[in-house]
PDB file of C-alpha atoms in Angstrom:
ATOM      1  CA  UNK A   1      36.474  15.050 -60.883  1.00 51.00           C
ATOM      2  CA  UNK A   2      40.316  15.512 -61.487  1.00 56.00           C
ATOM      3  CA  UNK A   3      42.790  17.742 -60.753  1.00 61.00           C
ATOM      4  CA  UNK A   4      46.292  18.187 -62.492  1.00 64.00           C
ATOM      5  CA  UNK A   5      49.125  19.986 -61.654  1.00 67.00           C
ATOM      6  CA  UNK A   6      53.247  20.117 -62.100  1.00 71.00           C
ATOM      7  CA  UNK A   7      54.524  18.081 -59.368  1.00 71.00           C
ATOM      8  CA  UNK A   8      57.189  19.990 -58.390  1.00 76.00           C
ATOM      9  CA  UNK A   9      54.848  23.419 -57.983  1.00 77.00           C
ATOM     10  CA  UNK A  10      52.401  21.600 -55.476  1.00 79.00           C
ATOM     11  CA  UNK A  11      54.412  19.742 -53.282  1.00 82.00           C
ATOM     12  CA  UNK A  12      54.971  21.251 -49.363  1.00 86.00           C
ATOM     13  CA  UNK A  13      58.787  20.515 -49.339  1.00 89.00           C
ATOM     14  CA  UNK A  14      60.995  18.999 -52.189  1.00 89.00           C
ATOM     15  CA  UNK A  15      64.255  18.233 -51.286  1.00 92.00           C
ATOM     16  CA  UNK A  16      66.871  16.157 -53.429  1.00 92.00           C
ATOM     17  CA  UNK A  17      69.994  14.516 -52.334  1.00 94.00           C
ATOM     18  CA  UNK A  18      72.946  12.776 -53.225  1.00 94.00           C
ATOM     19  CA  UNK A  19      72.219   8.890 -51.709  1.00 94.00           C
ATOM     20  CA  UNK A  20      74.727   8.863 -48.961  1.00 95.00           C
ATOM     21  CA  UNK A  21      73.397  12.188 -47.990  1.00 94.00           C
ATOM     22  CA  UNK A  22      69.643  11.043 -48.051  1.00 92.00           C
ATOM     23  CA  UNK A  23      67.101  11.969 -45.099  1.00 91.00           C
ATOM     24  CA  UNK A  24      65.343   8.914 -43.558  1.00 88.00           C
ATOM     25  CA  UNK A  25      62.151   8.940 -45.101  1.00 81.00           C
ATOM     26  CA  UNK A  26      59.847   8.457 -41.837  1.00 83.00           C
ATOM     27  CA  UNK A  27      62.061  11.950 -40.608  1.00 83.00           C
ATOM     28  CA  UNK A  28      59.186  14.259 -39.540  1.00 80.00           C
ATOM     29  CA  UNK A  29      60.927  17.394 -40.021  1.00 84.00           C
ATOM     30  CA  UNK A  30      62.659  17.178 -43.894  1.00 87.00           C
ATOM     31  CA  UNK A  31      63.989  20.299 -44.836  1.00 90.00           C
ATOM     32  CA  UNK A  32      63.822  21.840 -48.444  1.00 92.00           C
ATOM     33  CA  UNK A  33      66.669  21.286 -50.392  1.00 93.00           C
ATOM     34  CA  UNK A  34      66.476  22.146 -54.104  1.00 93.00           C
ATOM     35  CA  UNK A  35      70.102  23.457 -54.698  1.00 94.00           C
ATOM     36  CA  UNK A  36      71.442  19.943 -56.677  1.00 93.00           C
ATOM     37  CA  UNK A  37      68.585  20.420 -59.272  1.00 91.00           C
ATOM     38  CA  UNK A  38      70.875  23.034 -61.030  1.00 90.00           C
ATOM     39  CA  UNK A  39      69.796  26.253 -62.822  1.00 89.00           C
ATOM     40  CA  UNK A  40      67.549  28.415 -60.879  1.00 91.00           C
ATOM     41  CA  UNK A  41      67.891  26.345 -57.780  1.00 92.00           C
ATOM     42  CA  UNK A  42      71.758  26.068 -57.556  1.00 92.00           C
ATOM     43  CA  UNK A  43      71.871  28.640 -54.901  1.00 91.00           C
ATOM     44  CA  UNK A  44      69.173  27.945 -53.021  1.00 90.00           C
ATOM     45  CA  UNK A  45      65.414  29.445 -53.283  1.00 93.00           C
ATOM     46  CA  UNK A  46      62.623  29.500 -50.961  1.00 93.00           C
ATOM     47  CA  UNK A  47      59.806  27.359 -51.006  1.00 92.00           C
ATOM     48  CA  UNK A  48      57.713  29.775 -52.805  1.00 93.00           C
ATOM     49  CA  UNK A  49      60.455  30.569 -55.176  1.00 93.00           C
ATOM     50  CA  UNK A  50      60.621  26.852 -56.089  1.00 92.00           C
ATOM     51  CA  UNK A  51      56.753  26.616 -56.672  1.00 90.00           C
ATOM     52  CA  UNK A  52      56.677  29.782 -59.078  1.00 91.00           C
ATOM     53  CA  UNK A  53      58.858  28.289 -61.021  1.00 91.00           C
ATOM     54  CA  UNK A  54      57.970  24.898 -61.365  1.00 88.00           C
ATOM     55  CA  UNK A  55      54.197  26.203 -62.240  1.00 88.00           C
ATOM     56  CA  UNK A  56      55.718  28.205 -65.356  1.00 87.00           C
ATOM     57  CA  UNK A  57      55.507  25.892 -68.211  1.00 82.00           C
ATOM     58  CA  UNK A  58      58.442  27.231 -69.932  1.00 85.00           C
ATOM     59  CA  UNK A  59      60.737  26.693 -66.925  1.00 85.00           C
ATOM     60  CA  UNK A  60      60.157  23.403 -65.631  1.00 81.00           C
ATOM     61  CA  UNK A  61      59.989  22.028 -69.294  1.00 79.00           C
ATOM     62  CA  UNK A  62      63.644  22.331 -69.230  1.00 82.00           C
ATOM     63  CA  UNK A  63      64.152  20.527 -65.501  1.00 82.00           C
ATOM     64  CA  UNK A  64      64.149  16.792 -65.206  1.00 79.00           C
ATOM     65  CA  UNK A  65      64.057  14.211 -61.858  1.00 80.00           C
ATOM     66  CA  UNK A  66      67.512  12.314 -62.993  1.00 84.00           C
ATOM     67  CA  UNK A  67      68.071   8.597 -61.550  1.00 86.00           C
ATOM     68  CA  UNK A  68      71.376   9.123 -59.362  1.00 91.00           C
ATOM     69  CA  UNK A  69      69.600  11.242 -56.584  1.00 92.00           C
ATOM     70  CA  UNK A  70      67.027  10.201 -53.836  1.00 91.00           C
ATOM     71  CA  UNK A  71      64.056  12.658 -53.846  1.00 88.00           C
ATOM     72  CA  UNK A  72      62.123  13.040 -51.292  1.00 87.00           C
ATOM     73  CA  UNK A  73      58.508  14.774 -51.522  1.00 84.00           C
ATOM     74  CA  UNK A  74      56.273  15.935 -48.687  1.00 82.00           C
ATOM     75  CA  UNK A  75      52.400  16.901 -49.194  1.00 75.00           C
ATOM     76  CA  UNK A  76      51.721  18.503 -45.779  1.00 72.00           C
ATOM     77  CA  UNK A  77      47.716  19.368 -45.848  1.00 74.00           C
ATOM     78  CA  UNK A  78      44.919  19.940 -43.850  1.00 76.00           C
ATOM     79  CA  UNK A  79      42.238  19.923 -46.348  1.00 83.00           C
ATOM     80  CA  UNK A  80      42.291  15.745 -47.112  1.00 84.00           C
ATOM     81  CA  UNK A  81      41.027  14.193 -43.703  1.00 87.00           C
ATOM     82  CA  UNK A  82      41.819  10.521 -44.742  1.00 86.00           C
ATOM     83  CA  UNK A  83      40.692   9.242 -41.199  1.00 89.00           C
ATOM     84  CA  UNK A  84      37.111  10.905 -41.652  1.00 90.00           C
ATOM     85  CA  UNK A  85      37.339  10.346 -45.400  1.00 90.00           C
ATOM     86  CA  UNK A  86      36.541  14.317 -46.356  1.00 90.00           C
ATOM     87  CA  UNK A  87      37.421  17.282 -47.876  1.00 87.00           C
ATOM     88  CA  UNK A  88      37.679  20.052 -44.671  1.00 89.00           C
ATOM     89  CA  UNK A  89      36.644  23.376 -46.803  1.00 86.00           C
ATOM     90  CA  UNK A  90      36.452  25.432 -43.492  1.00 88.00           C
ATOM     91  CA  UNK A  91      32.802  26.240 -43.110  1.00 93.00           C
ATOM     92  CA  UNK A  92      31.917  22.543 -43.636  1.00 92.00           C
ATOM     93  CA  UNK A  93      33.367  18.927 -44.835  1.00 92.00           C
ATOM     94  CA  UNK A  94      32.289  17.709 -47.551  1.00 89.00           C
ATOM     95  CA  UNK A  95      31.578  13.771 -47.511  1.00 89.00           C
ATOM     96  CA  UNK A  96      33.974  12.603 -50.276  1.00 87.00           C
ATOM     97  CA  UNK A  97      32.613   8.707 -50.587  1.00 86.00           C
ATOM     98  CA  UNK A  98      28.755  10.338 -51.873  1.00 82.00           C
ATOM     99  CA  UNK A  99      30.664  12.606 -53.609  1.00 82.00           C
ATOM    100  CA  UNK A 100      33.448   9.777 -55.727  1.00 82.00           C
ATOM    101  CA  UNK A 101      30.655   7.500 -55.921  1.00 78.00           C
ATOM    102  CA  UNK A 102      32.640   4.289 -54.504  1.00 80.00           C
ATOM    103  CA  UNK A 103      35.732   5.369 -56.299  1.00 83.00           C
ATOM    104  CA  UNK A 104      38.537   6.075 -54.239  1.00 86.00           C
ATOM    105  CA  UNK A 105      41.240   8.992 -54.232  1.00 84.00           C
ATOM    106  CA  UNK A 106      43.717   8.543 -56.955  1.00 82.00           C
ATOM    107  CA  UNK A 107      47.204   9.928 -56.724  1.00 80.00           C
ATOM    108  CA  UNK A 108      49.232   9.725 -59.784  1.00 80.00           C
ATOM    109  CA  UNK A 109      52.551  11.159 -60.924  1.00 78.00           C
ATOM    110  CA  UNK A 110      53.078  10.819 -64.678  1.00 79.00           C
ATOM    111  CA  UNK A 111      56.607  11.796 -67.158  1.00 76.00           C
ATOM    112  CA  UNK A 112      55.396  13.318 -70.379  1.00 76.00           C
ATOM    113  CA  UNK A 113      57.617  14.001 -73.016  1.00 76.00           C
ATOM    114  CA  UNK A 114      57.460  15.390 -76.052  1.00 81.00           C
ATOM    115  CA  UNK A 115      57.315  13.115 -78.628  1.00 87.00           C
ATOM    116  CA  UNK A 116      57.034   9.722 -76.583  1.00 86.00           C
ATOM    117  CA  UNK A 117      54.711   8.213 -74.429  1.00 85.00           C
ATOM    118  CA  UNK A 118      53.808   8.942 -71.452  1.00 82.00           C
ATOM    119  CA  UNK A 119      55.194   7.244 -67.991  1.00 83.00           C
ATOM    120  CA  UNK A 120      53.896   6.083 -64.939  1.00 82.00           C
ATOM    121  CA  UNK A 121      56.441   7.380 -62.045  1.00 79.00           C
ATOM    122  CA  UNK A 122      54.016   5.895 -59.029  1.00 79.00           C
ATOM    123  CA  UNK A 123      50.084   5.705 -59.297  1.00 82.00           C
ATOM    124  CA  UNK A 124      48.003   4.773 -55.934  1.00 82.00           C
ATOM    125  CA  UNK A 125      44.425   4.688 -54.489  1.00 85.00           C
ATOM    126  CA  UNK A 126      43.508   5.832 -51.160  1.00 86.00           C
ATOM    127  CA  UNK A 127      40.843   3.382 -49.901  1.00 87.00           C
ATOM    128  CA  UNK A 128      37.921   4.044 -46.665  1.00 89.00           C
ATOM    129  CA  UNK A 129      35.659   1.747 -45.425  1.00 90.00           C
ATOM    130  CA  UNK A 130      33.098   4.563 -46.494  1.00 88.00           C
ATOM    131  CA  UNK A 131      33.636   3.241 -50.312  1.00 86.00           C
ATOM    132  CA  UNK A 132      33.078  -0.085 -49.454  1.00 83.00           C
ATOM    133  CA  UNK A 133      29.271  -0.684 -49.796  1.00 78.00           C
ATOM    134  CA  UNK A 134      29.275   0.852 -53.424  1.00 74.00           C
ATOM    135  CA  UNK A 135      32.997   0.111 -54.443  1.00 69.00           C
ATOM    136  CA  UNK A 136      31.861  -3.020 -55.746  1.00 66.00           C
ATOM    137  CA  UNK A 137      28.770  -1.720 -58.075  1.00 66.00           C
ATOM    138  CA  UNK A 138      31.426   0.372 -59.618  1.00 63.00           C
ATOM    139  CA  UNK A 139      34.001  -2.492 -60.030  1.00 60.00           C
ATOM    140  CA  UNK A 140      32.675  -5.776 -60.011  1.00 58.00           C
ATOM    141  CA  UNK A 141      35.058  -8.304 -58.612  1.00 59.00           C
ATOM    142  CA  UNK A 142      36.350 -10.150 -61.089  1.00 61.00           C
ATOM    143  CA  UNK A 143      35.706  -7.939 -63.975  1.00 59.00           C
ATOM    144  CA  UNK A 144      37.490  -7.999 -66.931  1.00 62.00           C
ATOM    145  CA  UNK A 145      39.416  -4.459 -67.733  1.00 54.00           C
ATOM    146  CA  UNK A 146      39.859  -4.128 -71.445  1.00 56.00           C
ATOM    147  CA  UNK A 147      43.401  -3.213 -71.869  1.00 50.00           C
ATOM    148  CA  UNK A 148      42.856  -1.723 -74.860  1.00 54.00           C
ATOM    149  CA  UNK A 149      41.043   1.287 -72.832  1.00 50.00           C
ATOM    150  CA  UNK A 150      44.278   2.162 -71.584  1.00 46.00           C
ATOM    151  CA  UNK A 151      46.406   1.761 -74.713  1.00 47.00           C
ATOM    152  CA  UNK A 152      49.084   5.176 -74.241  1.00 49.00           C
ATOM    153  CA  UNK A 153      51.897   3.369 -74.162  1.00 48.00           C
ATOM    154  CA  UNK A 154      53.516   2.087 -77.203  1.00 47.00           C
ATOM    155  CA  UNK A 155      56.230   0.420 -74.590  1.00 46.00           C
ATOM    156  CA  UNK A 156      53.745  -2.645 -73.304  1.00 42.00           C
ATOM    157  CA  UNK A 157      53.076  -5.738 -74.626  1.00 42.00           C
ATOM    158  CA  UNK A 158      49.210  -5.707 -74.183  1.00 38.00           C
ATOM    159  CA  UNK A 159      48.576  -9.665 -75.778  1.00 44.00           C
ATOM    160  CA  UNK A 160      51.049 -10.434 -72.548  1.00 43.00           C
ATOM    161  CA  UNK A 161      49.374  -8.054 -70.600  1.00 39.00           C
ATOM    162  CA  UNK A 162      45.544  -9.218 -71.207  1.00 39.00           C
TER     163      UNK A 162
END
């Protein structure tokens, strides 16, 4: 199963600053702070504000993440329990090793633009010991991963890469 969505739309706090102005990252309490992204956010919006209109297609198509600034992102849930390894629906949790079949949680964020290929802006796995016993009929170690499966970038060298 997968799930996509606009970064910027599904994210508990965003907040973007100039580098000498940068939070510490292991701050508990990062405030939102959108206004140096420009255009709609220049003066400030709420949090819900910012999520509307990162979710409309035709407005965040024109925003961009530039290079100068330190972004910092927050995903503050309830529904992941990583410690327990499950998905906390309310009226029951639902087991999520049975479920991902020794597969573990994949968190990806990924530039597309028009015209060129796609990006890679971080990509990790989130691992429990619950995966462990069938992790490795899924993966065996050693295995050989044809690169060619995961040709979408005209950028790498896959003869270097393989």
């Amino acid at each position: 199963p997968y799930y996509y969505a606009p970064l910027g739309s599904t994210l508990t706090i965003l907040a973007a600053h100039a580098p000498e102005d940068a939070p510490d990252a292991t701050d508990e309490d990062i405030d939102e702070c959108t206004t140096r992204l420009g255009g709609p956010f220049a003066s400030g919006v709420s949090v819900n504000e910012r999520c509307r209109i990162m979710s409309d297609v035709e407005q965040s198509s024109a925003l961009y993440y530039n290079t100068e600034d330190v972004y910092t992102f927050d995903y503050k849930q309830n529904v992941l329990l990583f410690d327990e390894y499950v998905l906390d629906v309310g009226f029951t949790k639902v087991p999520l090793a049975h479920h991902l079949d020794g597969q573990p949680l994949s968190f990806f964020a990924k530039q597309v633009r028009p015209g060129k290929p796609a990006r890679y802006a971080y990509s990790y796995e989130i691992w429990h010991e619950a995966l462990l016993a069938a992790a490795a009929e899924r993966t065996p170690i050693g295995a050989h991963w044809d690169v060619d499966d995961f040709d979408n970038d005209d950028d790498i060298d896959h003869a270097a890469a393989a």
